[in-house]
XYZ file of C-alpha atoms in Angstrom:
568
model
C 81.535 93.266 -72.806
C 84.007 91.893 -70.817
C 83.894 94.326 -67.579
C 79.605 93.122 -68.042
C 80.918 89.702 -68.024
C 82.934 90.074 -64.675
C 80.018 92.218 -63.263
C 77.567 89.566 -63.622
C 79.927 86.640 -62.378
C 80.873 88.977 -59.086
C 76.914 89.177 -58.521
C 76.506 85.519 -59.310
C 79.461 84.685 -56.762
C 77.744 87.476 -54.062
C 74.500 85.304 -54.661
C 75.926 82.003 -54.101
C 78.258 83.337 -51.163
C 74.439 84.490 -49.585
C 72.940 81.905 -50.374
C 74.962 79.428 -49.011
C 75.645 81.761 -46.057
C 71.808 81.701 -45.208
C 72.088 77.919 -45.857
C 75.016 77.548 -43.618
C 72.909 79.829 -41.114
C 69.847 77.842 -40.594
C 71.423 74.575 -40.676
C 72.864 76.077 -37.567
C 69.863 77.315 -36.305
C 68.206 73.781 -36.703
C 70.930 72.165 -35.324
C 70.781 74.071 -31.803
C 66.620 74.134 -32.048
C 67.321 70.611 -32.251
C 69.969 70.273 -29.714
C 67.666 72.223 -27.518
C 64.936 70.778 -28.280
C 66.464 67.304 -27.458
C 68.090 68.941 -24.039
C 64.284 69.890 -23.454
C 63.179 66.479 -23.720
C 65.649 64.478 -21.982
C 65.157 67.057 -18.765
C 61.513 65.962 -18.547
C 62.692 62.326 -19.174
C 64.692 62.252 -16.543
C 61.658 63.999 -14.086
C 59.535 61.558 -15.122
C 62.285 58.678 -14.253
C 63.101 60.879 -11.078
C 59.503 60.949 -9.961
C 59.001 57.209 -10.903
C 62.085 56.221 -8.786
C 60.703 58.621 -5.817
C 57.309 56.825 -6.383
C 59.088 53.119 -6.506
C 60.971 54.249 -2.778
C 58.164 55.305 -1.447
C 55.695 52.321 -2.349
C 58.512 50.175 -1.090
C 58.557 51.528 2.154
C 55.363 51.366 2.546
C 55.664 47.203 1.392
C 57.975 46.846 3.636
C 55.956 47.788 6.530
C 53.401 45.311 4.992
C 55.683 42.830 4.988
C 55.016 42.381 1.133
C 58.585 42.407 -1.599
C 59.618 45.472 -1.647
C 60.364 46.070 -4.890
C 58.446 44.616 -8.389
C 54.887 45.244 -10.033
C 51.552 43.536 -9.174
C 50.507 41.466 -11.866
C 47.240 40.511 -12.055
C 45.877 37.004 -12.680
C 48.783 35.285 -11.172
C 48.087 33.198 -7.658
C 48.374 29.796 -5.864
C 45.630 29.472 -3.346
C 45.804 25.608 -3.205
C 49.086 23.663 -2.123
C 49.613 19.917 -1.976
C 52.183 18.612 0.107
C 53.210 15.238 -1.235
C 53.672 13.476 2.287
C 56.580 11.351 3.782
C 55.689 8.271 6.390
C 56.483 9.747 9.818
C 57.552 6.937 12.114
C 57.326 9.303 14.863
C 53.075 8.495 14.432
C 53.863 4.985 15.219
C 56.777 4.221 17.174
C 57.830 6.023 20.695
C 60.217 8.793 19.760
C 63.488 9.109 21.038
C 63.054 13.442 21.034
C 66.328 14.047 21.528
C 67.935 17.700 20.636
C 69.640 17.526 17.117
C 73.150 19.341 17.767
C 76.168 18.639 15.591
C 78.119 16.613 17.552
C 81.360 17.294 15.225
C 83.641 14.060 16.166
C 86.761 13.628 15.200
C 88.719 10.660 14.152
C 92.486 9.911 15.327
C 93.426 7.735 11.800
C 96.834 6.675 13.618
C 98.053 3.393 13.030
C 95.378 2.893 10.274
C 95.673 1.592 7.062
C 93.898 3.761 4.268
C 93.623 2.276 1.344
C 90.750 1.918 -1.481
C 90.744 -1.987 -0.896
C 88.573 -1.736 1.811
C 88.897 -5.558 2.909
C 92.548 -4.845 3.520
C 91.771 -2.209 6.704
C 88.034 -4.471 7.928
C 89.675 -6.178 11.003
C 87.692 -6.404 14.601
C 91.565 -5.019 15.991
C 90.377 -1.853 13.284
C 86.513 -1.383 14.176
C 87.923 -1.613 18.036
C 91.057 0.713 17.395
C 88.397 2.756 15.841
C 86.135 3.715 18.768
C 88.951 3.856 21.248
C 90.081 6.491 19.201
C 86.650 8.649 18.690
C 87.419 12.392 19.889
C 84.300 14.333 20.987
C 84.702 17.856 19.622
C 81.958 20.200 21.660
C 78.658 20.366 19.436
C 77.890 22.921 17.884
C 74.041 24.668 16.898
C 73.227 24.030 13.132
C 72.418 27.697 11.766
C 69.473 26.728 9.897
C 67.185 23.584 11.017
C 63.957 23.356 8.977
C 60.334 22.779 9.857
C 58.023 20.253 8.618
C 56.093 22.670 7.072
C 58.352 24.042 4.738
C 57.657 23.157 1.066
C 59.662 23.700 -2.330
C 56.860 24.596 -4.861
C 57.086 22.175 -8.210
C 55.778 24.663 -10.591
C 57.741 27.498 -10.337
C 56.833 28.983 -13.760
C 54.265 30.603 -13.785
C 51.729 31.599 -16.754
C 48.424 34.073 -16.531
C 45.475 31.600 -16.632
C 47.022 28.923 -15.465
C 45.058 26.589 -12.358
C 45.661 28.399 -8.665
C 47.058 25.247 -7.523
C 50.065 23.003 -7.225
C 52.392 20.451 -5.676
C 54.710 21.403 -2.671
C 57.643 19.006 -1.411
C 59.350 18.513 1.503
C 62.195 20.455 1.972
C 64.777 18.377 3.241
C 67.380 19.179 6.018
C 68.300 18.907 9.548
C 65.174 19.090 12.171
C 65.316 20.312 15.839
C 64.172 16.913 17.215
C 65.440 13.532 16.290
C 63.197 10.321 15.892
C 66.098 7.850 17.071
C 68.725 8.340 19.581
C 72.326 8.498 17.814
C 73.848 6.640 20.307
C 71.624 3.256 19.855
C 71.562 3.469 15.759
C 72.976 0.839 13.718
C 72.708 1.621 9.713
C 73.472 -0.033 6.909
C 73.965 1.119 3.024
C 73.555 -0.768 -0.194
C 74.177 -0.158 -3.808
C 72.278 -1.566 -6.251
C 71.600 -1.761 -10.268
C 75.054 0.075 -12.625
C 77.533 2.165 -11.978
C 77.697 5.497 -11.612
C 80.192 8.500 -10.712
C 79.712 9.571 -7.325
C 78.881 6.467 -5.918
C 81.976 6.401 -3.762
C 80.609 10.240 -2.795
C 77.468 9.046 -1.021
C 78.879 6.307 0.656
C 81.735 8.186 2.207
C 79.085 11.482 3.346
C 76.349 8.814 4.791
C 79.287 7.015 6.905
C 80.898 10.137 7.937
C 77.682 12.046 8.735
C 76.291 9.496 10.807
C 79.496 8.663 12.377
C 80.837 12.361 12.971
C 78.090 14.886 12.792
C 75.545 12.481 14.666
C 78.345 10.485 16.988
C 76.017 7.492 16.544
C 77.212 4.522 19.069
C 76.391 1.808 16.298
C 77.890 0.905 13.028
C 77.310 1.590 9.585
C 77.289 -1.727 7.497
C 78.020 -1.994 3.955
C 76.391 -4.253 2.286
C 78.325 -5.923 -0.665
C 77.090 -6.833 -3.683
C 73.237 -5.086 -4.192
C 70.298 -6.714 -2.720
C 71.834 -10.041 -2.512
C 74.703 -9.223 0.205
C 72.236 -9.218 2.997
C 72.184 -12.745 2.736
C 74.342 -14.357 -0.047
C 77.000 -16.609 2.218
C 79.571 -16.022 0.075
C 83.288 -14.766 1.726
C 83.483 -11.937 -0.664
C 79.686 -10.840 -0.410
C 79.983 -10.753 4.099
C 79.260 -6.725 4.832
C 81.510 -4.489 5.413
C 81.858 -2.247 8.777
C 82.108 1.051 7.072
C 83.972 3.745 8.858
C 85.257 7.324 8.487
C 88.550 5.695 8.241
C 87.625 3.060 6.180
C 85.945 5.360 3.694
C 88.145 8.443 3.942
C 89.590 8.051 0.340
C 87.435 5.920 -1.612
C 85.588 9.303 -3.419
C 88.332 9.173 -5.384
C 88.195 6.660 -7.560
C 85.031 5.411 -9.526
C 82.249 2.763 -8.969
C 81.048 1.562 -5.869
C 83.274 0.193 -2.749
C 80.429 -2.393 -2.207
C 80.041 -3.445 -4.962
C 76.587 -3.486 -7.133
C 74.915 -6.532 -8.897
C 71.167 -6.344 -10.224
C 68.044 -8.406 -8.876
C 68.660 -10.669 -5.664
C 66.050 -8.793 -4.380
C 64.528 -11.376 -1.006
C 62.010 -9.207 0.999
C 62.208 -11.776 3.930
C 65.926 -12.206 4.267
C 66.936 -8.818 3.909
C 63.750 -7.984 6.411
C 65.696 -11.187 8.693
C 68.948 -8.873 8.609
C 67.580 -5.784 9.757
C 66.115 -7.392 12.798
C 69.648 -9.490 13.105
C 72.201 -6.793 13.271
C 69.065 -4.425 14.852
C 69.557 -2.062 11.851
C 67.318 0.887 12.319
C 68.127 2.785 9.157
C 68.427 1.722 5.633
C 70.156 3.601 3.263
C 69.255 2.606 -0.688
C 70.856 4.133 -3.484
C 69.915 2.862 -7.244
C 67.458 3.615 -9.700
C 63.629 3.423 -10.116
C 63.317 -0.448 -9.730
C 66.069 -0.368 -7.030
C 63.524 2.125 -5.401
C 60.856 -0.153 -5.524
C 62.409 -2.748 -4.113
C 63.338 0.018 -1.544
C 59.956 0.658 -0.572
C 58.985 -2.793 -0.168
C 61.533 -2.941 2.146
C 59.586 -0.181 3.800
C 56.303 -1.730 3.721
C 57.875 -5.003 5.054
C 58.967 -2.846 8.004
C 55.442 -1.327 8.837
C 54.046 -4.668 8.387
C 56.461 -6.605 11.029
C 56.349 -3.118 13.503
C 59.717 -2.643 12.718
C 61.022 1.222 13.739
C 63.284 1.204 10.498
C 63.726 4.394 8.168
C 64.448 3.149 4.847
C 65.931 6.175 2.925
C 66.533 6.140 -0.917
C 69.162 8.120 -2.938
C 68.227 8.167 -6.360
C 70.990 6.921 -9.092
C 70.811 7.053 -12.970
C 73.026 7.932 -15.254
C 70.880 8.078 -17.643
C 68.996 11.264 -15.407
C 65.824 9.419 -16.164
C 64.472 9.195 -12.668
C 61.565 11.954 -12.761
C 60.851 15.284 -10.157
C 64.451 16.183 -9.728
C 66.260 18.780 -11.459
C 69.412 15.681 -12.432
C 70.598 12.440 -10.747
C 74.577 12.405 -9.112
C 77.365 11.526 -11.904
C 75.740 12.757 -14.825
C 77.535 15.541 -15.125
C 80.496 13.671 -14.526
C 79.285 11.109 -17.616
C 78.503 13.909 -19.972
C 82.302 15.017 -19.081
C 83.557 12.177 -19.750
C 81.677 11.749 -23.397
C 83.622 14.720 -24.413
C 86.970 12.726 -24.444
C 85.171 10.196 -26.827
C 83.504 12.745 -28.826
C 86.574 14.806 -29.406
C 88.388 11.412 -30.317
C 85.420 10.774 -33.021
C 86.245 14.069 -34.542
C 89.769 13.327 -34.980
C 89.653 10.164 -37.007
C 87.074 11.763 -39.119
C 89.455 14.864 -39.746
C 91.964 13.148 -40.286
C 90.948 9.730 -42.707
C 90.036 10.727 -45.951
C 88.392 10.616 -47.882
C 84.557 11.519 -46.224
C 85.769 10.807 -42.587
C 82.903 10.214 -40.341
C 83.040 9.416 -36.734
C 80.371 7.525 -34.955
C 79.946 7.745 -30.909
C 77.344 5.336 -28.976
C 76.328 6.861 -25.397
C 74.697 5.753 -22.798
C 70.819 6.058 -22.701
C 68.283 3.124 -23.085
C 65.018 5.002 -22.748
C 66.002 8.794 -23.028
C 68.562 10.502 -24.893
C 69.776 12.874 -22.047
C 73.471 12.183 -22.252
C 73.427 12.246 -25.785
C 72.129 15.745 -25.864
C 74.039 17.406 -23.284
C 77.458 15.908 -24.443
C 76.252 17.060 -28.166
C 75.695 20.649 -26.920
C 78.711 20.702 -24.184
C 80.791 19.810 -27.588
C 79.381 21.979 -29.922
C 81.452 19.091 -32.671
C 78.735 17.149 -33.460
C 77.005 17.233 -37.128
C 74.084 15.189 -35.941
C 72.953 13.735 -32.780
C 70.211 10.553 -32.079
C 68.388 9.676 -29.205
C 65.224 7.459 -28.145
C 62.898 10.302 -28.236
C 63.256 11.509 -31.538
C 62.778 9.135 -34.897
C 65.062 8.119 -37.166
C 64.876 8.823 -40.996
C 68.084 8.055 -42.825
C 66.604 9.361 -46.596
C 64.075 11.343 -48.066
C 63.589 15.458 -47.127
C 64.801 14.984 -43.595
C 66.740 11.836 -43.624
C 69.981 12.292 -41.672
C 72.228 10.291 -44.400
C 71.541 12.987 -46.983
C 72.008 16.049 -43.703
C 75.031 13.639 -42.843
C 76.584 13.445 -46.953
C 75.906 17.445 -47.360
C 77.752 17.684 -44.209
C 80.551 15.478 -45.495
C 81.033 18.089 -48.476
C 80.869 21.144 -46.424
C 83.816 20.361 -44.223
C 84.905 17.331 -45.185
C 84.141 15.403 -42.436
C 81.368 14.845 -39.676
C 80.331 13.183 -36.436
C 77.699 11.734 -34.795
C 76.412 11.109 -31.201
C 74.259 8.302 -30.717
C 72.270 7.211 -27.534
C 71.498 3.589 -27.374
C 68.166 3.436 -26.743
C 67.716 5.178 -30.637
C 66.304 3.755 -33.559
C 64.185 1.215 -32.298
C 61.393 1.887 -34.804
C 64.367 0.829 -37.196
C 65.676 -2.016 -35.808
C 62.873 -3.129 -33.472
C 61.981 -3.507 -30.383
C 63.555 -6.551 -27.960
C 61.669 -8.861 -25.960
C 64.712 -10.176 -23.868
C 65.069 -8.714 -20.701
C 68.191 -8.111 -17.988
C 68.217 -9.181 -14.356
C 66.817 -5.830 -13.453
C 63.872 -6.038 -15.913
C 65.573 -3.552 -18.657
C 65.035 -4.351 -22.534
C 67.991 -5.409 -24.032
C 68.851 -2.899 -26.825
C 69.577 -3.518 -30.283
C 72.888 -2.736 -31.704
C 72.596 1.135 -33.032
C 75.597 1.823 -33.325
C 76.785 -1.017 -35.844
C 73.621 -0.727 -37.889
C 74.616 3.275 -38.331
C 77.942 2.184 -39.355
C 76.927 -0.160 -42.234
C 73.857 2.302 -43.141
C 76.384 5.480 -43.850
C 78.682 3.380 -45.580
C 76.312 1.660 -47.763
C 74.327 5.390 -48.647
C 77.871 6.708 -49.665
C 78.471 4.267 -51.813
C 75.178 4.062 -53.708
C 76.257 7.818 -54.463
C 79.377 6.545 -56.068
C 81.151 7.437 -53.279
C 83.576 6.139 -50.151
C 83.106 6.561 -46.507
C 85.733 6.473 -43.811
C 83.497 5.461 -40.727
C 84.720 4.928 -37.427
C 83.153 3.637 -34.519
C 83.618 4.520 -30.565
C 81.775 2.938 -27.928
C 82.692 4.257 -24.910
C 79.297 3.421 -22.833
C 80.963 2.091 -19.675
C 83.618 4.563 -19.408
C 81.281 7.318 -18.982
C 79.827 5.959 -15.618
C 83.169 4.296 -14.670
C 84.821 7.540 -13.417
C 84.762 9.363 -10.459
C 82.785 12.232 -9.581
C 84.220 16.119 -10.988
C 84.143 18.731 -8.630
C 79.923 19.755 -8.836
C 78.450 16.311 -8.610
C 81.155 15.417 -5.456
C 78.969 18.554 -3.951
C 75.740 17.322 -4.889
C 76.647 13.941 -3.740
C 78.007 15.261 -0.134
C 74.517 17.594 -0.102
C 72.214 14.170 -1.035
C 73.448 11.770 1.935
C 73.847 14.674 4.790
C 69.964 15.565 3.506
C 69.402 11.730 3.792
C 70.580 11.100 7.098
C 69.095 14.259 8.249
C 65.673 12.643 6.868
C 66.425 9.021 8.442
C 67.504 10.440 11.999
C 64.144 12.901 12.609
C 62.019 9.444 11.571
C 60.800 10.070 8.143
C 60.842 6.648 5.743
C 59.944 5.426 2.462
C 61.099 8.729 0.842
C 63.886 9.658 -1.616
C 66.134 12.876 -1.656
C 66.806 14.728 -4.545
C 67.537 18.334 -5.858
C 64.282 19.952 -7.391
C 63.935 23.303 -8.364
C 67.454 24.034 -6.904
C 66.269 22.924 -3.341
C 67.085 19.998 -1.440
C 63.909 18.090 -1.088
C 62.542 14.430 -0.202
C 60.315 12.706 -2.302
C 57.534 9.839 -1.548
C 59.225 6.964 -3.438
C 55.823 5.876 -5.013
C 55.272 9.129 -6.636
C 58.952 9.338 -7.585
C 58.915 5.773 -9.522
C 55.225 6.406 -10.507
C 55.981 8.441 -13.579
C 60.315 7.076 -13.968
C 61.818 6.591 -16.359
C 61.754 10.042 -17.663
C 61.749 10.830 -21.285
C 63.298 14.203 -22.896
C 60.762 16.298 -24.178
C 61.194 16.354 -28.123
C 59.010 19.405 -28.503
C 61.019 21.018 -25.412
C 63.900 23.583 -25.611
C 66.322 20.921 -24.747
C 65.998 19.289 -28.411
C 65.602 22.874 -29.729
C 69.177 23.436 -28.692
C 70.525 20.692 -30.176
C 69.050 21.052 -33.896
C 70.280 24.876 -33.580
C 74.069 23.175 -33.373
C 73.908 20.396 -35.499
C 71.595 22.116 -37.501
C 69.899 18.358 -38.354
C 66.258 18.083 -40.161
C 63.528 17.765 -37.715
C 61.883 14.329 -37.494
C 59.595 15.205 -34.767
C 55.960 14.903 -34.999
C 54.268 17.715 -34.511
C 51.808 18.564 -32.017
C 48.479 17.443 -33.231
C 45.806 20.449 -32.516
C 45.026 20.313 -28.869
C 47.374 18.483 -28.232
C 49.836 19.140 -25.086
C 53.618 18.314 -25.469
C 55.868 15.947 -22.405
C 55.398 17.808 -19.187
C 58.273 17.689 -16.647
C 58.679 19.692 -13.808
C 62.751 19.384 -13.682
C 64.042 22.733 -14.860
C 67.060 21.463 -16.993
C 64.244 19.312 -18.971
C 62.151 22.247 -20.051
């Protein structure tokens, strides 16, 4: 029995040993089949992507002889067989050119013996303005690399969807021409500042003075007109303009505000017309916002009406980056900077006071909440973030006192970014008006306060709210390193625009290009508003993760259409 026994568990073992053998076997055998198999495949994938590169070289040469892109696919029902150029005034079609060859004339300025200093009524002497053309040095010129045509045009829809209409707007694409309207050596200019501050300010003065002065070697001078509108003719000591030169202006970028000066209204067609024609001014530079670029082209419009050959150039300034076409106004990235320091301050006295800290920040931004939103997402802090665009619910499903309370007991703390345009369909809408013609607001920021501390306590429970208002010191500062660049790019593009004769146009960045604008279009559709159905707002509830309180679209219905990138 037992030598059966061990026979059968030998011949049980043999089996197993076989079987598992033959398993072992054609595992193996699947596994290089596969592994074959797979080497098989990936040879004729990589033919095919061989043959399809070979075809892609080829089909580009053959492009390229066409002068078509040499690389990409055609893709059917895409096309633009319609442009419209939005059109400048050409003085050249009504006053005798000058023609004369637009070189860079690259002069240098000896600063010896003067004073630089940011008071600029400390260095304005006639001994200064004299000591300053004795001590002009002509460098030789030298050819610009690029100088643009008339008929070059920056596209405003550069997005493009199958379906949509063939057709679109082209702008002017700013920059220096070969042939200038006025002769540099008889032009006499003159820049004013009108409406609030802004960073960069300082920036466009300084680049207007010293590109007229040293890459055009103009034989006039370049006045500065204190005070807004009303420093053309206000008699006042303090209000007299300034003689602006590279000396004069050579450090003044780096502080904040405005050199000049900046009031709103004072705006007196007749007496501002009176002191062009007095100091024989022949180019006007204007930098403010929407109404300050009305007033700008009435200025204009005077001028054609009296014959006067004067370019009136505008440079558009907001910080709240609600003038409309271009991509974002000088000094608001520079403002949404300087929010951070107040938002990062709100977060630490609600971290910090217990219990249920809350911090509160007001920003800038009467009719559009563009601040607001970037500073919330630059931040990436905030717990819930208001602007003029957007109701306000504070209960129910998506009131943002209960978002703001379950906040509260998440982390034990929260913060919020208010523009001051918000709430209005809360607190109401004022009738009172500035000098400028802007609403005064109501006071958001107070009536959030009381609102979050009243809600807590109705839930039996204490809120430590405190409130920042840093409004002004967001536009107070000076310009950061990308908006000194985009100021330095906005007046070279403006004088380049003012010296080959164009007028009644504004410069701005659109689509990445330097371009100038027709002021009435520019102002026709300003201010701006944030689109609340646009990606922008989409960005923000993804960080604060805040209920929705926009209305949706209706059916057929199309959302805010802008054609500024950042706004999309």
């Amino acid at each position: 029995m037992r030598s059966n026994n061990n026979s059968n568990n030998s011949q049980i073992d043999q089996t197993i040993a076989t079987i598992a053998v033959a398993a072992v076997a054609s595992f193996v055998t699947y596994a290089i089949t596969r592994t074959l198999e797979e080497r098989k495949h990936q040879q004729i994938r990589y033919q095919q992507y061989l043959q399809e590169q070979s075809l892609k070289a080829s089909e580009s040469t053959t492009r390229a002889e066409q002068d078509e892109p040499p690389s990409g696919v055609l893709v059917e029902g895409f096309s633009i067989d319609r442009v419209y150029a939005w059109v400048i005034e050409d003085l050249r079609k009504r006053f005798v050119s000058a023609q004369v060859e637009n070189r860079m004339e690259n002069k240098a300025v000896e600063y010896t013996g003067v004073i630089r200093s940011p008071m600029l009524r400390r260095v304005v002497s006639s001994s200064t303005i004299d000591a300053f053309h004795d001590e002009i040095v002509t460098v030789r010129g030298a050819e610009y690399n690029k100088l643009i045509t008339d008929n070059q045009l920056i596209l405003s829809e550069i997005v493009r969807k199958p379906g949509m209409v063939p057709s679109t707007v082209g702008y002017m694409r700013a920059g220096p021409r070969k042939l200038l309207h006025f002769d540099p050596k008889k032009v006499n200019a003159a820049i004013v500042t009108c409406g609030g501050l802004c960073p960069g300010l300082n920036n466009v003065i300084r680049e207007i003075t010293k590109t007229l002065h040293q890459l055009y070697g103009i034989g006039g001078h370049v006045y500065g007109i204190q005070g807004g509108y009303r420093g053309f003719y206000d008699t006042s000591p303090h209000l007299q303009p300034i003689i602006l030169t590279p000396a004069v202006v050579e450090d003044i970028h780096h502080i904040g505000g405005t050199c000049l000066g900046s009031s709103r209204g004072g705006f007196d067609l007749p007496k501002i017309i009176k002191f062009l024609k007095e100091k024989n001014v022949c180019q006007l530079y204007v930098i403010g916002g929407d109404g300050t670029h009305r007033g700008a082209f009435a200025i204009h419009e005077g001028c054609m009406e009296q014959g006067l050959n004067v370019s009136v150039a505008g440079i558009p300034k907001t910080i709240d980056n609600d003038v409309d076409y271009i991509d974002h106004s000088f000094g608001f990235s520079s403002a949404v900077e300087a929010a951070q320091v107040a938002i990062r301050s709100a977060k630490t006295e609600a971290v910090c006071n217990i219990p249920n800290g809350i911090g509160i920040v007001k920003l800038m931004g009467r009719s559009s909440g563009f601040i607001a939103s970037h500073a919330t997402m630059a931040s990436s802090d905030v717990d819930l973030c208001l602007v003029p665009e957007v109701p306000i619910e504070l209960e129910g499903e998506n009131g943002c006192l209960p978002h703001l309370m379950r906040r509260v007991k998440q982390q034990g703390y929260a913060v919020i970014v208010c523009a001051e345009g918000a709430g209005e369909e809360l607190l109401g809408k004022s009738a009172e008006t500035d000098a400028s013609g802007n609403k005064k607001l109501p006071k958001i920021g107070e009536f959030l306060k009381k609102a979050v501390e009243d809600y807590f306590t109705k839930h039996g429970e204490t809120a430590t709210v405190k409130y920042i208002d840093p409004s002004y010191t967001v536009r107070s500062v000076p310009a950061n390193a990308a908006d000194s660049l985009y100021c330095m790019q906005l007046a070279q593009n403006a004088v380049h625009g003012a010296m080959a004769g164009f007028t009644g146009f504004s410069v701005g960045l659109c689509n990445n290009r330097m371009v100038w604008l027709p002021i009435p279009e520019m102002v026709k559709t300003s201010p701006r508003h944030m689109d609340p159905h646009g990606r922008t707002w989409e960005r923000v509830l993804c960080l604060t993760r805040q209920p929705n309180t926009v209305r949706p679209l209706l059916p057929g219905e199309k959302h805010a259409h802008s054609y500024a990138p950042m706004l999309r």
